């Protein structure tokens, strides 16, 4: 690993491709000057060859031979070019930045109350009301971020399937394997009991916001607590209640007869109770008649009940231009030394 200490500036690792790729360049535009520097060196060489004084010497061609010392003439110019290149790299200001982002939110506690009564088998949703509700609940949970979510199922009785948790994988498992029509023996729709069980789960919560989402397709026909009373109790604990009534009015498909033909039953729902529950709970009432409408409602609730996510960013920037500046000074000093030594003098003679 490349040592980033400026005290190891003399390491050749600073000139490897991996080193240059790791940098952020504060003034990258400086590199556009490199072609200009090359052009200036070429012009200097061309002009020098034209105007430099020449002394004609008559020698037979066989007596003229190249000597290795002739190549020493390029050393001063090479050192000067390297010094300029190092200066340009330093001016481009190579940096490395370590950024840490810390996010947090006050969080929301959400209780999903799902009706599993027999009427949830009606097939005006695909494949039926309960399976549509389960799929939408999974999508809703997947869209949350560190909110605690609990599950309550109800039919003739209400049952807390999962406490408030951020273990979303556990919630998915409960939805897939535990929510079905046979989970509760007693038949009916105990809406009041479901709200009471949800309230009991959330009453000691100190979350910034507490939300209950009640999904059902019927009227309250069971349980030992009135839904309005249960809603008032939830409101006393500052729990907001959204109520969703699923199902179409009129004839709806419900199973098949002996010959495989679709059976139809008459479906009616008194919305007044659910509207009143939402009003008491300072939430909203929704009526949905298909899968898409149900998904849209959960999307709206998801948008309404977003916790404010706060973040703090920490930046630690280290400059590495001193490394290339030191190399530039070194090359420049070497250039000055060679300019005053036999190397330059020999080649000028």
Coordinates of C-alpha atoms in Angstrom, one line a residue:
X1 CA 0.0 0.0 0.0
X2 CA 1.3 3.5 -0.9
X3 CA 2.6 5.3 2.1
X4 CA 0.9 8.7 2.2
X5 CA 3.5 10.3 4.5
X6 CA 5.1 13.4 2.9
X7 CA 8.3 12.4 4.6
X8 CA 8.6 9.6 2.1
X9 CA 8.4 12.0 -0.8
X10 CA 11.4 10.4 -2.4
X11 CA 9.6 7.1 -3.0
X12 CA 9.1 6.3 -6.7
X13 CA 5.7 4.9 -5.8
X14 CA 4.4 8.5 -6.2
X15 CA 4.8 8.2 -10.0
X16 CA 2.9 4.9 -10.4
X17 CA -0.5 4.9 -12.2
X18 CA -2.2 3.7 -9.1
X19 CA -1.0 6.7 -7.2
X20 CA -2.2 9.1 -9.8
X21 CA -5.6 7.3 -10.0
X22 CA -6.1 7.7 -6.3
X23 CA -5.9 11.5 -6.3
X24 CA -8.6 14.1 -6.6
X25 CA -7.2 17.1 -8.5
X26 CA -8.2 20.5 -7.2
X27 CA -7.0 22.3 -10.4
X28 CA -7.0 19.6 -13.1
X29 CA -7.1 22.3 -15.8
X30 CA -3.3 22.9 -15.1
X31 CA -2.5 19.6 -17.0
X32 CA -3.7 21.3 -20.2
X33 CA -0.5 23.4 -20.0
X34 CA 1.7 20.3 -20.6
X35 CA 1.3 20.3 -24.4
X36 CA 2.2 24.0 -24.4
X37 CA 5.4 23.3 -22.5
X38 CA 6.4 20.5 -25.0
X39 CA 5.7 23.0 -27.8
X40 CA 7.9 25.6 -26.3
X41 CA 10.8 23.1 -25.9
X42 CA 10.4 22.1 -29.6
X43 CA 10.4 25.8 -30.7
X44 CA 13.5 26.4 -28.6
X45 CA 15.3 23.5 -30.2
X46 CA 14.3 24.5 -33.7
X47 CA 15.3 28.1 -33.3
X48 CA 18.5 27.1 -31.6
X49 CA 19.6 24.9 -34.5
X50 CA 19.0 27.8 -36.9
X51 CA 20.7 30.7 -35.1
X52 CA 23.5 28.8 -33.3
X53 CA 26.9 29.8 -34.6
X54 CA 28.5 26.9 -36.6
X55 CA 32.2 26.4 -37.4
X56 CA 32.7 24.4 -40.6
X57 CA 35.3 21.7 -40.3
X58 CA 36.6 19.7 -43.3
X59 CA 37.0 16.1 -42.2
X60 CA 36.7 12.9 -44.2
X61 CA 33.4 11.1 -43.4
X62 CA 35.2 8.0 -42.3
X63 CA 36.9 10.0 -39.5
X64 CA 33.5 11.2 -38.2
X65 CA 32.0 8.9 -35.7
X66 CA 29.4 9.3 -32.9
X67 CA 30.5 9.0 -29.3
X68 CA 28.3 8.1 -26.3
X69 CA 29.2 11.4 -24.7
X70 CA 27.1 13.1 -27.3
X71 CA 23.9 11.9 -25.7
X72 CA 24.8 13.8 -22.5
X73 CA 23.6 17.0 -24.3
X74 CA 20.0 16.1 -23.5
X75 CA 20.5 15.8 -19.8
X76 CA 20.1 19.5 -18.9
X77 CA 17.0 20.0 -21.0
X78 CA 15.6 16.7 -19.6
X79 CA 16.1 17.9 -16.1
X80 CA 14.5 21.3 -16.9
X81 CA 11.5 19.5 -18.4
X82 CA 11.1 17.2 -15.4
X83 CA 11.3 20.2 -13.1
X84 CA 8.5 22.0 -15.0
X85 CA 6.4 18.8 -15.1
X86 CA 6.7 18.4 -11.3
X87 CA 5.8 22.0 -10.9
X88 CA 2.6 21.6 -13.0
X89 CA 1.6 18.5 -11.0
X90 CA 2.1 20.4 -7.8
X91 CA 0.0 23.3 -9.2
X92 CA -2.8 20.8 -10.1
X93 CA -2.9 20.1 -6.3
X94 CA -3.3 16.3 -5.9
X95 CA -5.5 15.5 -2.9
X96 CA -7.1 12.6 -1.1
X97 CA -10.4 13.1 0.7
X98 CA -11.9 10.8 3.3
X99 CA -15.6 11.6 3.7
X100 CA -17.8 10.0 6.4
X101 CA -21.5 10.5 6.3
X102 CA -23.4 9.8 9.5
X103 CA -27.2 9.5 9.1
X104 CA -29.9 9.1 11.8
X105 CA -33.6 9.7 12.2
X106 CA -36.0 9.8 15.1
X107 CA -38.0 6.9 13.5
X108 CA -41.6 6.0 13.3
X109 CA -43.5 3.1 15.0
X110 CA -46.0 1.5 12.6
X111 CA -48.6 -1.2 13.4
X112 CA -50.2 -3.0 10.4
X113 CA -53.6 -4.5 11.4
X114 CA -54.6 -7.0 8.7
X115 CA -58.0 -8.7 8.5
X116 CA -57.9 -12.4 7.9
X117 CA -61.6 -13.2 8.1
X118 CA -63.3 -15.5 5.6
X119 CA -64.5 -12.7 3.4
X120 CA -60.9 -11.8 2.6
X121 CA -60.9 -14.8 0.3
X122 CA -63.2 -12.9 -2.1
X123 CA -61.5 -12.7 -5.5
X124 CA -62.3 -9.1 -6.6
X125 CA -58.5 -8.6 -6.0
X126 CA -55.9 -10.9 -7.6
X127 CA -55.5 -13.6 -6.5
X128 CA -57.8 -12.6 -3.5
X129 CA -58.1 -9.8 -1.0
X130 CA -55.8 -11.3 1.6
X131 CA -52.9 -12.2 -0.8
X132 CA -53.1 -8.7 -2.4
X133 CA -52.9 -7.2 1.1
X134 CA -49.9 -9.4 2.0
X135 CA -48.0 -8.4 -1.2
X136 CA -48.7 -4.7 -0.6
X137 CA -47.6 -5.0 3.0
X138 CA -44.3 -6.6 1.9
X139 CA -43.7 -3.7 -0.5
X140 CA -44.5 -1.2 2.1
X141 CA -42.1 -2.7 4.7
X142 CA -39.4 -2.8 2.0
X143 CA -39.7 0.9 1.5
X144 CA -39.1 1.8 5.1
X145 CA -35.8 2.8 6.7
X146 CA -35.1 1.9 10.3
X147 CA -38.8 2.3 11.3
X148 CA -40.1 -0.2 13.8
X149 CA -43.1 -2.2 12.4
X150 CA -45.4 -4.6 14.1
X151 CA -48.1 -7.0 12.8
X152 CA -51.6 -7.6 14.2
X153 CA -54.0 -10.0 12.5
X154 CA -57.7 -10.3 13.3
X155 CA -60.8 -12.2 12.5
X156 CA -63.2 -13.1 15.4
X157 CA -60.3 -12.3 17.7
X158 CA -57.2 -10.2 17.4
X159 CA -53.7 -11.5 17.7
X160 CA -50.3 -9.8 17.9
X161 CA -48.3 -11.6 15.3
X162 CA -45.1 -9.6 15.7
X163 CA -43.9 -6.9 18.1
X164 CA -42.5 -3.6 16.9
X165 CA -39.2 -4.5 15.2
X166 CA -36.7 -3.4 12.6
X167 CA -36.0 -7.0 11.6
X168 CA -37.7 -6.8 8.3
X169 CA -36.6 -10.3 7.2
X170 CA -38.6 -11.6 10.2
X171 CA -41.6 -9.6 9.2
X172 CA -41.4 -11.0 5.6
X173 CA -41.3 -14.5 7.1
X174 CA -44.4 -13.8 9.2
X175 CA -46.3 -12.4 6.3
X176 CA -45.4 -15.4 4.1
X177 CA -45.9 -18.2 6.6
X178 CA -48.1 -17.0 9.4
X179 CA -50.8 -14.9 7.8
X180 CA -53.6 -17.2 6.5
X181 CA -57.3 -17.8 7.0
X182 CA -56.9 -20.6 9.5
X183 CA -54.7 -18.7 12.0
X184 CA -57.7 -17.7 14.2
X185 CA -60.5 -20.1 14.9
X186 CA -63.2 -17.6 15.8
X187 CA -65.1 -16.2 12.9
X188 CA -66.1 -12.6 12.4
X189 CA -64.4 -9.2 12.2
X190 CA -63.1 -7.9 15.5
X191 CA -62.0 -4.4 14.4
X192 CA -62.2 -2.9 17.9
X193 CA -60.1 -5.7 19.4
X194 CA -57.5 -5.3 16.6
X195 CA -57.1 -1.6 17.4
X196 CA -56.9 -2.4 21.2
X197 CA -54.1 -5.0 20.6
X198 CA -52.2 -2.5 18.3
X199 CA -52.5 0.2 20.9
X200 CA -51.3 -2.1 23.7
X201 CA -48.2 -2.8 21.6
X202 CA -47.5 0.9 21.0
X203 CA -48.6 2.6 24.2
X204 CA -45.1 2.6 25.7
X205 CA -43.4 3.7 22.5
X206 CA -41.4 6.9 22.7
X207 CA -41.1 7.2 18.9
X208 CA -41.6 10.7 17.4
X209 CA -44.6 9.4 15.5
X210 CA -46.9 6.4 16.0
X211 CA -49.0 5.1 13.2
X212 CA -51.6 2.4 12.9
X213 CA -52.8 1.1 9.4
X214 CA -56.1 -0.9 9.6
X215 CA -56.9 -3.0 6.6
X216 CA -60.3 -4.7 6.5
X217 CA -63.2 -5.6 4.2
X218 CA -66.1 -5.6 6.7
X219 CA -68.0 -4.2 9.6
X220 CA -67.2 -4.9 13.2
X221 CA -69.1 -8.2 14.0
X222 CA -67.0 -9.7 16.9
X223 CA -64.7 -8.8 19.8
X224 CA -65.4 -7.4 23.2
X225 CA -64.5 -3.7 22.5
X226 CA -66.3 -1.2 20.4
X227 CA -64.2 0.2 17.5
X228 CA -64.9 3.8 18.3
X229 CA -63.9 3.3 22.0
X230 CA -60.7 1.6 20.8
X231 CA -60.0 4.4 18.4
X232 CA -60.4 7.0 21.2
X233 CA -58.0 5.0 23.4
X234 CA -55.4 4.9 20.6
X235 CA -55.8 8.7 20.1
X236 CA -55.1 9.2 23.8
X237 CA -51.7 7.6 23.2
X238 CA -51.1 9.9 20.1
X239 CA -51.5 7.1 17.6
X240 CA -52.5 8.2 14.2
X241 CA -54.9 5.7 12.4
X242 CA -55.3 5.1 8.7
X243 CA -58.3 2.9 7.7
X244 CA -58.4 1.1 4.4
X245 CA -61.6 -0.6 3.3
X246 CA -61.0 -3.2 0.6
X247 CA -63.6 -4.6 -1.8
X248 CA -66.1 -3.7 -4.5
X249 CA -69.7 -3.1 -3.9
X250 CA -72.3 -5.5 -5.5
X251 CA -71.7 -9.0 -6.8
X252 CA -68.1 -10.2 -6.4
X253 CA -66.4 -13.5 -7.3
X254 CA -66.1 -16.0 -4.4
X255 CA -64.8 -19.5 -5.2
X256 CA -66.1 -22.0 -7.7
X257 CA -69.0 -24.4 -7.8
X258 CA -69.0 -28.2 -8.4
X259 CA -68.6 -27.6 -12.1
X260 CA -65.8 -25.1 -11.8
X261 CA -67.9 -22.1 -12.5
X262 CA -67.3 -18.9 -10.5
X263 CA -69.6 -18.2 -7.6
X264 CA -70.8 -14.6 -6.9
X265 CA -71.8 -13.1 -3.6
X266 CA -73.3 -9.8 -2.7
X267 CA -70.8 -7.5 -1.0
X268 CA -71.8 -4.4 1.0
X269 CA -69.8 -2.5 3.6
X270 CA -70.8 0.2 6.0
X271 CA -68.0 2.8 5.7
X272 CA -69.2 5.1 8.5
X273 CA -67.4 3.3 11.3
X274 CA -64.1 3.2 9.4
X275 CA -64.4 6.9 8.5
X276 CA -65.1 7.8 12.1
X277 CA -62.1 5.7 13.3
X278 CA -59.8 7.6 10.9
X279 CA -61.3 10.9 12.0
X280 CA -60.7 10.1 15.7
X281 CA -57.2 8.9 14.9
X282 CA -56.3 12.1 12.9
X283 CA -55.6 9.9 9.9
X284 CA -57.5 9.3 6.7
X285 CA -60.0 6.8 5.3
X286 CA -59.5 5.0 2.0
X287 CA -61.8 2.8 -0.1
X288 CA -60.0 0.6 -2.7
X289 CA -61.4 -1.8 -5.2
X290 CA -58.4 -3.4 -6.9
X291 CA -54.7 -4.2 -6.4
X292 CA -53.5 -1.0 -8.1
X293 CA -55.6 1.2 -5.9
X294 CA -54.4 -0.6 -2.8
X295 CA -50.8 -0.1 -3.8
X296 CA -51.4 3.6 -4.4
X297 CA -52.9 4.0 -1.0
X298 CA -49.9 2.4 0.7
X299 CA -47.6 4.5 -1.4
X300 CA -49.4 7.7 -0.2
X301 CA -49.2 6.6 3.4
X302 CA -45.5 5.8 2.9
X303 CA -45.0 9.3 1.6
X304 CA -47.0 10.9 4.4
X305 CA -45.2 9.1 7.2
X306 CA -41.5 9.6 6.3
X307 CA -39.2 10.3 9.2
X308 CA -36.9 13.2 8.7
X309 CA -33.4 11.8 8.0
X310 CA -30.6 14.0 9.2
X311 CA -27.0 13.6 8.2
X312 CA -23.6 15.0 9.2
X313 CA -20.7 14.9 6.8
X314 CA -17.1 14.8 7.9
X315 CA -14.3 15.6 5.4
X316 CA -10.6 15.0 5.9
X317 CA -8.6 16.3 3.0
X318 CA -4.8 15.7 2.6
X319 CA -2.7 17.6 0.1
X320 CA 0.2 15.9 -1.7
X321 CA 1.5 18.8 -3.8
X322 CA 4.6 19.2 -1.5
X323 CA 5.9 15.8 -2.7
X324 CA 5.9 16.9 -6.4
X325 CA 7.2 20.4 -5.5
X326 CA 10.2 18.8 -3.7
X327 CA 10.9 16.7 -6.7
X328 CA 10.6 19.7 -8.9
X329 CA 13.1 21.6 -6.8
X330 CA 15.5 18.6 -6.9
X331 CA 15.3 18.4 -10.7
X332 CA 15.8 22.2 -11.0
X333 CA 18.9 22.1 -8.8
X334 CA 20.3 19.2 -10.8
X335 CA 19.6 21.2 -14.0
X336 CA 21.5 24.2 -12.6
X337 CA 24.5 22.0 -11.6
X338 CA 24.7 20.3 -15.1
X339 CA 24.5 23.7 -16.7
X340 CA 27.7 24.8 -15.0
X341 CA 29.7 21.6 -15.5
X342 CA 31.7 20.0 -18.2
X343 CA 28.5 18.3 -19.6
X344 CA 27.2 21.6 -21.0
X345 CA 30.6 23.0 -21.9
X346 CA 31.7 19.9 -23.8
X347 CA 28.5 19.8 -25.8
X348 CA 28.7 23.5 -26.7
X349 CA 32.2 23.2 -28.0

